[in-house]
Amino acid sequence: MFRFLSLVTLYIIFSGLNAFAQDASKGLIQPGAIWPDNKGNHVQAHGGGIIKIKDTYYWFGEYRAQDNDTSYRYVGCYSSKDLTHWTFRNKVINIQDPENLGYRWVLERPKVFYNAKTRKYVMYMHIDDARYKVARVGVAVCDRVDGDYQYVKSFRPLGYESRDIGQFVDDDGSAYLIFESRPSKGFYIARLTDDYMNVDKEVCFIHAPLEGGAVVHYKGLYYAIGSALTGWRPNPNKFATAKSLAGPWSEFKDIAPPETNTYSSQSTMILKVTGTKGTTAIFMGDIWKPKEQWDSRYLWMPLEIGDGKLKLPEPKPWSINLKTGQYKLAP
Ligand code: DGJ
């Protein structure tokens, strides 16, 4: 009995220390920790993407809360002015099987683009059935960044099977959809049409069987990161470089020591923050917990990047200064 009580006391002390909660109060991003939003709930934006509108970042992702209605799929939207403290805005997608794919239908990796011409926010998402055989992208639209998005349609981009998707907006504003295509054993980077409602043309096919595709344009060079096809299990993510988005792309190399399996995470996006003194490229990854998806964590770390090299450093708490564009690892 005494032993049991001591264990309970220890547990209370440790939860009191909040050892695993995000230390956003100190302005720190803590990879792998619970990331509480403004209401104290763990951020539900898995497999996500980020856009910046004026001085505000919006983070969209799979909203997989434990009390979700299981026949619905939701996309969460959060906002932040410092990339550290996040305010829950809305479940911007809140829908029930729009393509009649069955009870265990799939909506994954939502990504939102803002189209300045139409002034519409256009969301792409991976839509599938329980066996991942449908392999399409879904499109939803809204007039407001955090409004209720209206589901419009689904299709196979350029006629290809499409599972994991990624988003990339180049420095000149051109918007691209990245999508993995199993039959072609690689992934495509495709430009969106003027209104972003469709895929216009293939810019590049990268012949490497990788998903979780993410691209950044950093100091004149393009870097692409992807993960191997191992379901929810982490694997050594890899990167390649190219002078032009259209390639040719270099060989793929590990972004971290392979035995760490990308520190148990999987790529979803690379976010570039440019300030007065520098540019930080942030690796955004998911630490999946397939049996408790609501508790899946995030691994965000500034990449060591430049001159064709890229390294995901060992995860540690860190902070970002959006004015200067520089980051600092916590002591
Ligand atoms: C890996 C993908 O990256 C995830 O988004 C998800 O589709 C899982 N596979 C499903 O096994």
mmCIF file of N, CA, C and O in Angstrom, residues 187-250:
data_model
loop_
_atom_site.group_PDB
_atom_site.id
_atom_site.type_symbol
_atom_site.label_atom_id
_atom_site.label_comp_id
_atom_site.label_asym_id
_atom_site.label_seq_id
_atom_site.Cartn_x
_atom_site.Cartn_y
_atom_site.Cartn_z
ATOM 1 N N PHE A 187 7.503 10.960 -56.371
ATOM 2 C CA PHE A 187 6.528 12.009 -56.092
ATOM 3 C C PHE A 187 6.637 13.148 -57.081
ATOM 4 O O PHE A 187 7.689 13.406 -57.658
ATOM 5 N N TYR A 188 5.497 13.784 -57.271
ATOM 6 C CA TYR A 188 5.381 14.853 -58.257
ATOM 7 C C TYR A 188 5.361 16.210 -57.565
ATOM 8 O O TYR A 188 4.842 16.343 -56.450
ATOM 9 N N ILE A 189 5.899 17.209 -58.263
ATOM 10 C CA ILE A 189 5.694 18.595 -57.861
ATOM 11 C C ILE A 189 4.932 19.206 -59.026
ATOM 12 O O ILE A 189 5.406 19.176 -60.171
ATOM 13 N N ALA A 190 3.713 19.669 -58.738
ATOM 14 C CA ALA A 190 2.847 20.135 -59.833
ATOM 15 C C ALA A 190 2.352 21.544 -59.526
ATOM 16 O O ALA A 190 1.955 21.832 -58.381
ATOM 17 N N ARG A 191 2.379 22.407 -60.544
ATOM 18 C CA ARG A 191 1.907 23.780 -60.331
ATOM 19 C C ARG A 191 0.391 23.826 -60.308
ATOM 20 O O ARG A 191 -0.271 23.104 -61.059
ATOM 21 N N LEU A 192 -0.154 24.675 -59.449
ATOM 22 C CA LEU A 192 -1.612 24.813 -59.394
ATOM 23 C C LEU A 192 -2.063 25.773 -60.487
ATOM 24 O O LEU A 192 -1.297 26.634 -60.935
ATOM 25 N N THR A 193 -3.326 25.650 -60.893
ATOM 26 C CA THR A 193 -3.887 26.579 -61.881
ATOM 27 C C THR A 193 -4.003 27.973 -61.252
ATOM 28 O O THR A 193 -3.862 28.129 -60.038
ATOM 29 N N ASP A 194 -4.327 28.964 -62.066
ATOM 30 C CA ASP A 194 -4.407 30.348 -61.589
ATOM 31 C C ASP A 194 -5.313 30.505 -60.369
ATOM 32 O O ASP A 194 -5.032 31.277 -59.469
ATOM 33 N N ASP A 195 -6.458 29.764 -60.404
ATOM 34 C CA ASP A 195 -7.388 29.897 -59.269
ATOM 35 C C ASP A 195 -7.131 28.857 -58.174
ATOM 36 O O ASP A 195 -7.883 28.795 -57.204
ATOM 37 N N TYR A 196 -6.094 28.067 -58.347
ATOM 38 C CA TYR A 196 -5.681 27.017 -57.391
ATOM 39 C C TYR A 196 -6.695 25.879 -57.266
ATOM 40 O O TYR A 196 -6.543 25.004 -56.412
ATOM 41 N N MET A 197 -7.719 25.871 -58.124
ATOM 42 C CA MET A 197 -8.750 24.853 -57.975
ATOM 43 C C MET A 197 -8.384 23.534 -58.666
ATOM 44 O O MET A 197 -9.127 22.562 -58.580
ATOM 45 N N ASN A 198 -7.259 23.536 -59.357
ATOM 46 C CA ASN A 198 -6.837 22.336 -60.051
ATOM 47 C C ASN A 198 -5.322 22.317 -60.155
ATOM 48 O O ASN A 198 -4.664 23.289 -59.797
ATOM 49 N N VAL A 199 -4.823 21.217 -60.695
ATOM 50 C CA VAL A 199 -3.385 21.115 -60.915
ATOM 51 C C VAL A 199 -3.143 21.377 -62.384
ATOM 52 O O VAL A 199 -3.806 20.798 -63.245
ATOM 53 N N ASP A 200 -2.235 22.289 -62.663
ATOM 54 C CA ASP A 200 -2.027 22.777 -64.014
ATOM 55 C C ASP A 200 -1.054 21.917 -64.796
ATOM 56 O O ASP A 200 -1.369 21.364 -65.840
ATOM 57 N N LYS A 201 0.158 21.808 -64.249
ATOM 58 C CA LYS A 201 1.129 21.001 -65.006
ATOM 59 C C LYS A 201 2.216 20.436 -64.104
ATOM 60 O O LYS A 201 2.524 21.006 -63.048
ATOM 61 N N GLU A 202 2.756 19.323 -64.572
ATOM 62 C CA GLU A 202 3.828 18.666 -63.840
ATOM 63 C C GLU A 202 5.098 19.480 -64.006
ATOM 64 O O GLU A 202 5.506 19.782 -65.118
ATOM 65 N N VAL A 203 5.688 19.874 -62.899
ATOM 66 C CA VAL A 203 6.948 20.609 -62.965
ATOM 67 C C VAL A 203 8.098 19.632 -62.842
ATOM 68 O O VAL A 203 9.154 19.784 -63.447
ATOM 69 N N CYS A 204 7.846 18.594 -62.063
ATOM 70 C CA CYS A 204 8.919 17.655 -61.823
ATOM 71 C C CYS A 204 8.376 16.336 -61.300
ATOM 72 O O CYS A 204 7.394 16.327 -60.546
ATOM 73 N N PHE A 205 8.995 15.255 -61.711
ATOM 74 C CA PHE A 205 8.722 13.965 -61.083
ATOM 75 C C PHE A 205 10.033 13.509 -60.457
ATOM 76 O O PHE A 205 11.049 13.408 -61.148
ATOM 77 N N ILE A 206 10.018 13.286 -59.174
ATOM 78 C CA ILE A 206 11.243 12.843 -58.492
ATOM 79 C C ILE A 206 11.129 11.338 -58.272
ATOM 80 O O ILE A 206 10.242 10.864 -57.555
ATOM 81 N N HIS A 207 12.016 10.644 -58.945
ATOM 82 C CA HIS A 207 11.923 9.185 -58.943
ATOM 83 C C HIS A 207 12.538 8.615 -57.663
ATOM 84 O O HIS A 207 13.660 8.117 -57.656
ATOM 85 N N ALA A 208 11.806 8.744 -56.584
ATOM 86 C CA ALA A 208 12.240 8.210 -55.286
ATOM 87 C C ALA A 208 10.955 7.927 -54.519
ATOM 88 O O ALA A 208 10.123 8.812 -54.376
ATOM 89 N N PRO A 209 10.774 6.691 -54.075
ATOM 90 C CA PRO A 209 9.509 6.323 -53.417
ATOM 91 C C PRO A 209 9.414 6.937 -52.015
ATOM 92 O O PRO A 209 9.694 6.300 -51.016
ATOM 93 N N LEU A 210 9.035 8.187 -51.972
ATOM 94 C CA LEU A 210 8.987 8.926 -50.708
ATOM 95 C C LEU A 210 7.636 9.594 -50.536
ATOM 96 O O LEU A 210 7.035 10.049 -51.505
ATOM 97 N N GLU A 211 7.198 9.691 -49.273
ATOM 98 C CA GLU A 211 5.954 10.422 -48.972
ATOM 99 C C GLU A 211 6.268 11.510 -47.947
ATOM 100 O O GLU A 211 7.434 11.760 -47.647
ATOM 101 N N GLY A 212 5.223 12.187 -47.457
ATOM 102 C CA GLY A 212 5.457 13.295 -46.522
ATOM 103 C C GLY A 212 6.326 14.359 -47.190
ATOM 104 O O GLY A 212 7.158 15.011 -46.541
ATOM 105 N N GLY A 213 6.153 14.554 -48.481
ATOM 106 C CA GLY A 213 7.030 15.438 -49.271
ATOM 107 C C GLY A 213 6.977 16.895 -48.814
ATOM 108 O O GLY A 213 5.900 17.451 -48.599
ATOM 109 N N ALA A 214 8.164 17.496 -48.671
ATOM 110 C CA ALA A 214 8.256 18.896 -48.240
ATOM 111 C C ALA A 214 9.402 19.547 -49.004
ATOM 112 O O ALA A 214 10.439 18.912 -49.225
ATOM 113 N N VAL A 215 9.201 20.799 -49.422
ATOM 114 C CA VAL A 215 10.232 21.496 -50.224
ATOM 115 C C VAL A 215 10.469 22.867 -49.624
ATOM 116 O O VAL A 215 9.539 23.520 -49.138
ATOM 117 N N VAL A 216 11.727 23.312 -49.665
ATOM 118 C CA VAL A 216 12.042 24.696 -49.294
ATOM 119 C C VAL A 216 13.033 25.254 -50.308
ATOM 120 O O VAL A 216 13.860 24.508 -50.843
ATOM 121 N N HIS A 217 12.910 26.555 -50.579
ATOM 122 C CA HIS A 217 13.848 27.246 -51.461
ATOM 123 C C HIS A 217 14.734 28.080 -50.539
ATOM 124 O O HIS A 217 14.273 29.059 -49.958
ATOM 125 N N TYR A 218 15.964 27.668 -50.397
ATOM 126 C CA TYR A 218 16.830 28.308 -49.392
ATOM 127 C C TYR A 218 18.136 28.746 -50.047
ATOM 128 O O TYR A 218 18.889 27.917 -50.564
ATOM 129 N N LYS A 219 18.375 30.049 -50.032
ATOM 130 C CA LYS A 219 19.609 30.631 -50.589
ATOM 131 C C LYS A 219 19.951 30.055 -51.966
ATOM 132 O O LYS A 219 21.034 29.518 -52.183
ATOM 133 N N GLY A 220 18.986 30.153 -52.875
ATOM 134 C CA GLY A 220 19.248 29.800 -54.277
ATOM 135 C C GLY A 220 19.174 28.330 -54.606
ATOM 136 O O GLY A 220 19.393 27.946 -55.762
ATOM 137 N N LEU A 221 18.903 27.497 -53.625
ATOM 138 C CA LEU A 221 18.845 26.060 -53.900
ATOM 139 C C LEU A 221 17.516 25.495 -53.374
ATOM 140 O O LEU A 221 17.012 25.959 -52.352
ATOM 141 N N TYR A 222 16.976 24.511 -54.089
ATOM 142 C CA TYR A 222 15.771 23.832 -53.611
ATOM 143 C C TYR A 222 16.188 22.581 -52.841
ATOM 144 O O TYR A 222 17.087 21.856 -53.282
ATOM 145 N N TYR A 223 15.533 22.371 -51.722
ATOM 146 C CA TYR A 223 15.768 21.179 -50.907
ATOM 147 C C TYR A 223 14.427 20.453 -50.779
ATOM 148 O O TYR A 223 13.424 21.092 -50.444
ATOM 149 N N ALA A 224 14.432 19.154 -51.047
ATOM 150 C CA ALA A 224 13.208 18.360 -50.876
ATOM 151 C C ALA A 224 13.466 17.297 -49.815
ATOM 152 O O ALA A 224 14.529 16.658 -49.816
ATOM 153 N N ILE A 225 12.505 17.148 -48.918
ATOM 154 C CA ILE A 225 12.609 16.105 -47.886
ATOM 155 C C ILE A 225 11.448 15.136 -48.080
ATOM 156 O O ILE A 225 10.338 15.548 -48.436
ATOM 157 N N GLY A 226 11.699 13.871 -47.827
ATOM 158 C CA GLY A 226 10.616 12.891 -47.879
ATOM 159 C C GLY A 226 10.905 11.739 -46.935
ATOM 160 O O GLY A 226 12.036 11.572 -46.458
ATOM 161 N N SER A 227 9.852 10.980 -46.681
ATOM 162 C CA SER A 227 9.981 9.845 -45.772
ATOM 163 C C SER A 227 9.733 8.560 -46.553
ATOM 164 O O SER A 227 9.003 8.566 -47.543
ATOM 165 N N ALA A 228 10.315 7.461 -46.094
ATOM 166 C CA ALA A 228 10.058 6.172 -46.749
ATOM 167 C C ALA A 228 8.614 5.744 -46.470
ATOM 168 O O ALA A 228 7.933 6.336 -45.633
ATOM 169 N N LEU A 229 8.169 4.724 -47.198
ATOM 170 C CA LEU A 229 6.763 4.309 -47.119
ATOM 171 C C LEU A 229 6.591 3.215 -46.063
ATOM 172 O O LEU A 229 6.513 2.032 -46.396
ATOM 173 N N THR A 230 6.541 3.615 -44.805
ATOM 174 C CA THR A 230 6.445 2.608 -43.740
ATOM 175 C C THR A 230 5.190 2.813 -42.877
ATOM 176 O O THR A 230 5.211 2.566 -41.678
ATOM 177 N N GLY A 231 4.122 3.301 -43.497
ATOM 178 C CA GLY A 231 2.867 3.487 -42.748
ATOM 179 C C GLY A 231 3.054 4.529 -41.658
ATOM 180 O O GLY A 231 3.625 5.587 -41.882
ATOM 181 N N TRP A 232 2.602 4.199 -40.447
ATOM 182 C CA TRP A 232 2.720 5.161 -39.340
ATOM 183 C C TRP A 232 4.072 5.057 -38.640
ATOM 184 O O TRP A 232 4.374 5.850 -37.753
ATOM 185 N N ARG A 233 4.862 4.026 -39.011
ATOM 186 C CA ARG A 233 6.148 3.843 -38.320
ATOM 187 C C ARG A 233 7.199 4.793 -38.869
ATOM 188 O O ARG A 233 7.300 4.972 -40.082
ATOM 189 N N PRO A 234 7.998 5.414 -37.999
ATOM 190 C CA PRO A 234 8.996 6.348 -38.487
ATOM 191 C C PRO A 234 10.143 5.643 -39.198
ATOM 192 O O PRO A 234 10.371 4.452 -38.988
ATOM 193 N N ASN A 235 10.817 6.368 -40.038
ATOM 194 C CA ASN A 235 11.925 5.812 -40.820
ATOM 195 C C ASN A 235 12.934 6.935 -41.060
ATOM 196 O O ASN A 235 12.632 8.099 -40.788
ATOM 197 N N PRO A 236 14.110 6.626 -41.591
ATOM 198 C CA PRO A 236 15.076 7.700 -41.850
ATOM 199 C C PRO A 236 14.613 8.568 -43.030
ATOM 200 O O PRO A 236 14.667 8.130 -44.178
ATOM 201 N N ASN A 237 14.157 9.768 -42.749
ATOM 202 C CA ASN A 237 13.755 10.702 -43.821
ATOM 203 C C ASN A 237 15.002 11.166 -44.572
ATOM 204 O O ASN A 237 16.095 11.182 -44.009
ATOM 205 N N LYS A 238 14.786 11.510 -45.841
ATOM 206 C CA LYS A 238 15.943 11.840 -46.686
ATOM 207 C C LYS A 238 15.735 13.160 -47.404
ATOM 208 O O LYS A 238 14.609 13.632 -47.522
ATOM 209 N N PHE A 239 16.842 13.727 -47.911
ATOM 210 C CA PHE A 239 16.717 14.982 -48.657
ATOM 211 C C PHE A 239 17.553 14.933 -49.934
ATOM 212 O O PHE A 239 18.510 14.178 -50.052
ATOM 213 N N ALA A 240 17.131 15.753 -50.893
ATOM 214 C CA ALA A 240 17.906 15.946 -52.115
ATOM 215 C C ALA A 240 17.861 17.429 -52.452
ATOM 216 O O ALA A 240 17.041 18.176 -51.902
ATOM 217 N N THR A 241 18.736 17.864 -53.345
ATOM 218 C CA THR A 241 18.768 19.291 -53.719
ATOM 219 C C THR A 241 18.725 19.435 -55.246
ATOM 220 O O THR A 241 19.061 18.504 -55.983
ATOM 221 N N ALA A 242 18.312 20.633 -55.676
ATOM 222 C CA ALA A 242 18.307 20.934 -57.117
ATOM 223 C C ALA A 242 18.406 22.445 -57.294
ATOM 224 O O ALA A 242 17.924 23.209 -56.447
ATOM 225 N N LYS A 243 19.030 22.852 -58.406
ATOM 226 C CA LYS A 243 19.137 24.291 -58.674
ATOM 227 C C LYS A 243 17.823 24.848 -59.181
ATOM 228 O O LYS A 243 17.539 26.032 -59.057
ATOM 229 N N SER A 244 17.044 23.953 -59.832
ATOM 230 C CA SER A 244 15.738 24.372 -60.320
ATOM 231 C C SER A 244 14.720 23.366 -59.798
ATOM 232 O O SER A 244 15.049 22.184 -59.617
ATOM 233 N N LEU A 245 13.489 23.852 -59.583
ATOM 234 C CA LEU A 245 12.446 22.957 -59.072
ATOM 235 C C LEU A 245 12.241 21.778 -60.034
ATOM 236 O O LEU A 245 11.896 20.675 -59.626
ATOM 237 N N ALA A 246 12.473 22.052 -61.309
ATOM 238 C CA ALA A 246 12.271 21.017 -62.329
ATOM 239 C C ALA A 246 13.394 19.974 -62.314
ATOM 240 O O ALA A 246 13.343 18.982 -63.030
ATOM 241 N N GLY A 247 14.407 20.194 -61.487
ATOM 242 C CA GLY A 247 15.538 19.275 -61.398
ATOM 243 C C GLY A 247 16.644 19.658 -62.370
ATOM 244 O O GLY A 247 16.576 20.746 -62.950
ATOM 245 N N PRO A 248 17.640 18.815 -62.535
ATOM 246 C CA PRO A 248 17.788 17.490 -61.934
ATOM 247 C C PRO A 248 18.047 17.546 -60.428
ATOM 248 O O PRO A 248 18.691 18.480 -59.946
ATOM 249 N N TRP A 249 17.542 16.545 -59.736
ATOM 250 C CA TRP A 249 17.710 16.449 -58.290
ATOM 251 C C TRP A 249 18.879 15.522 -57.964
ATOM 252 O O TRP A 249 19.131 14.562 -58.680
ATOM 253 N N SER A 250 19.565 15.855 -56.873
ATOM 254 C CA SER A 250 20.710 15.044 -56.442
ATOM 255 C C SER A 250 20.216 13.704 -55.887
ATOM 256 O O SER A 250 19.011 13.470 -55.773
#
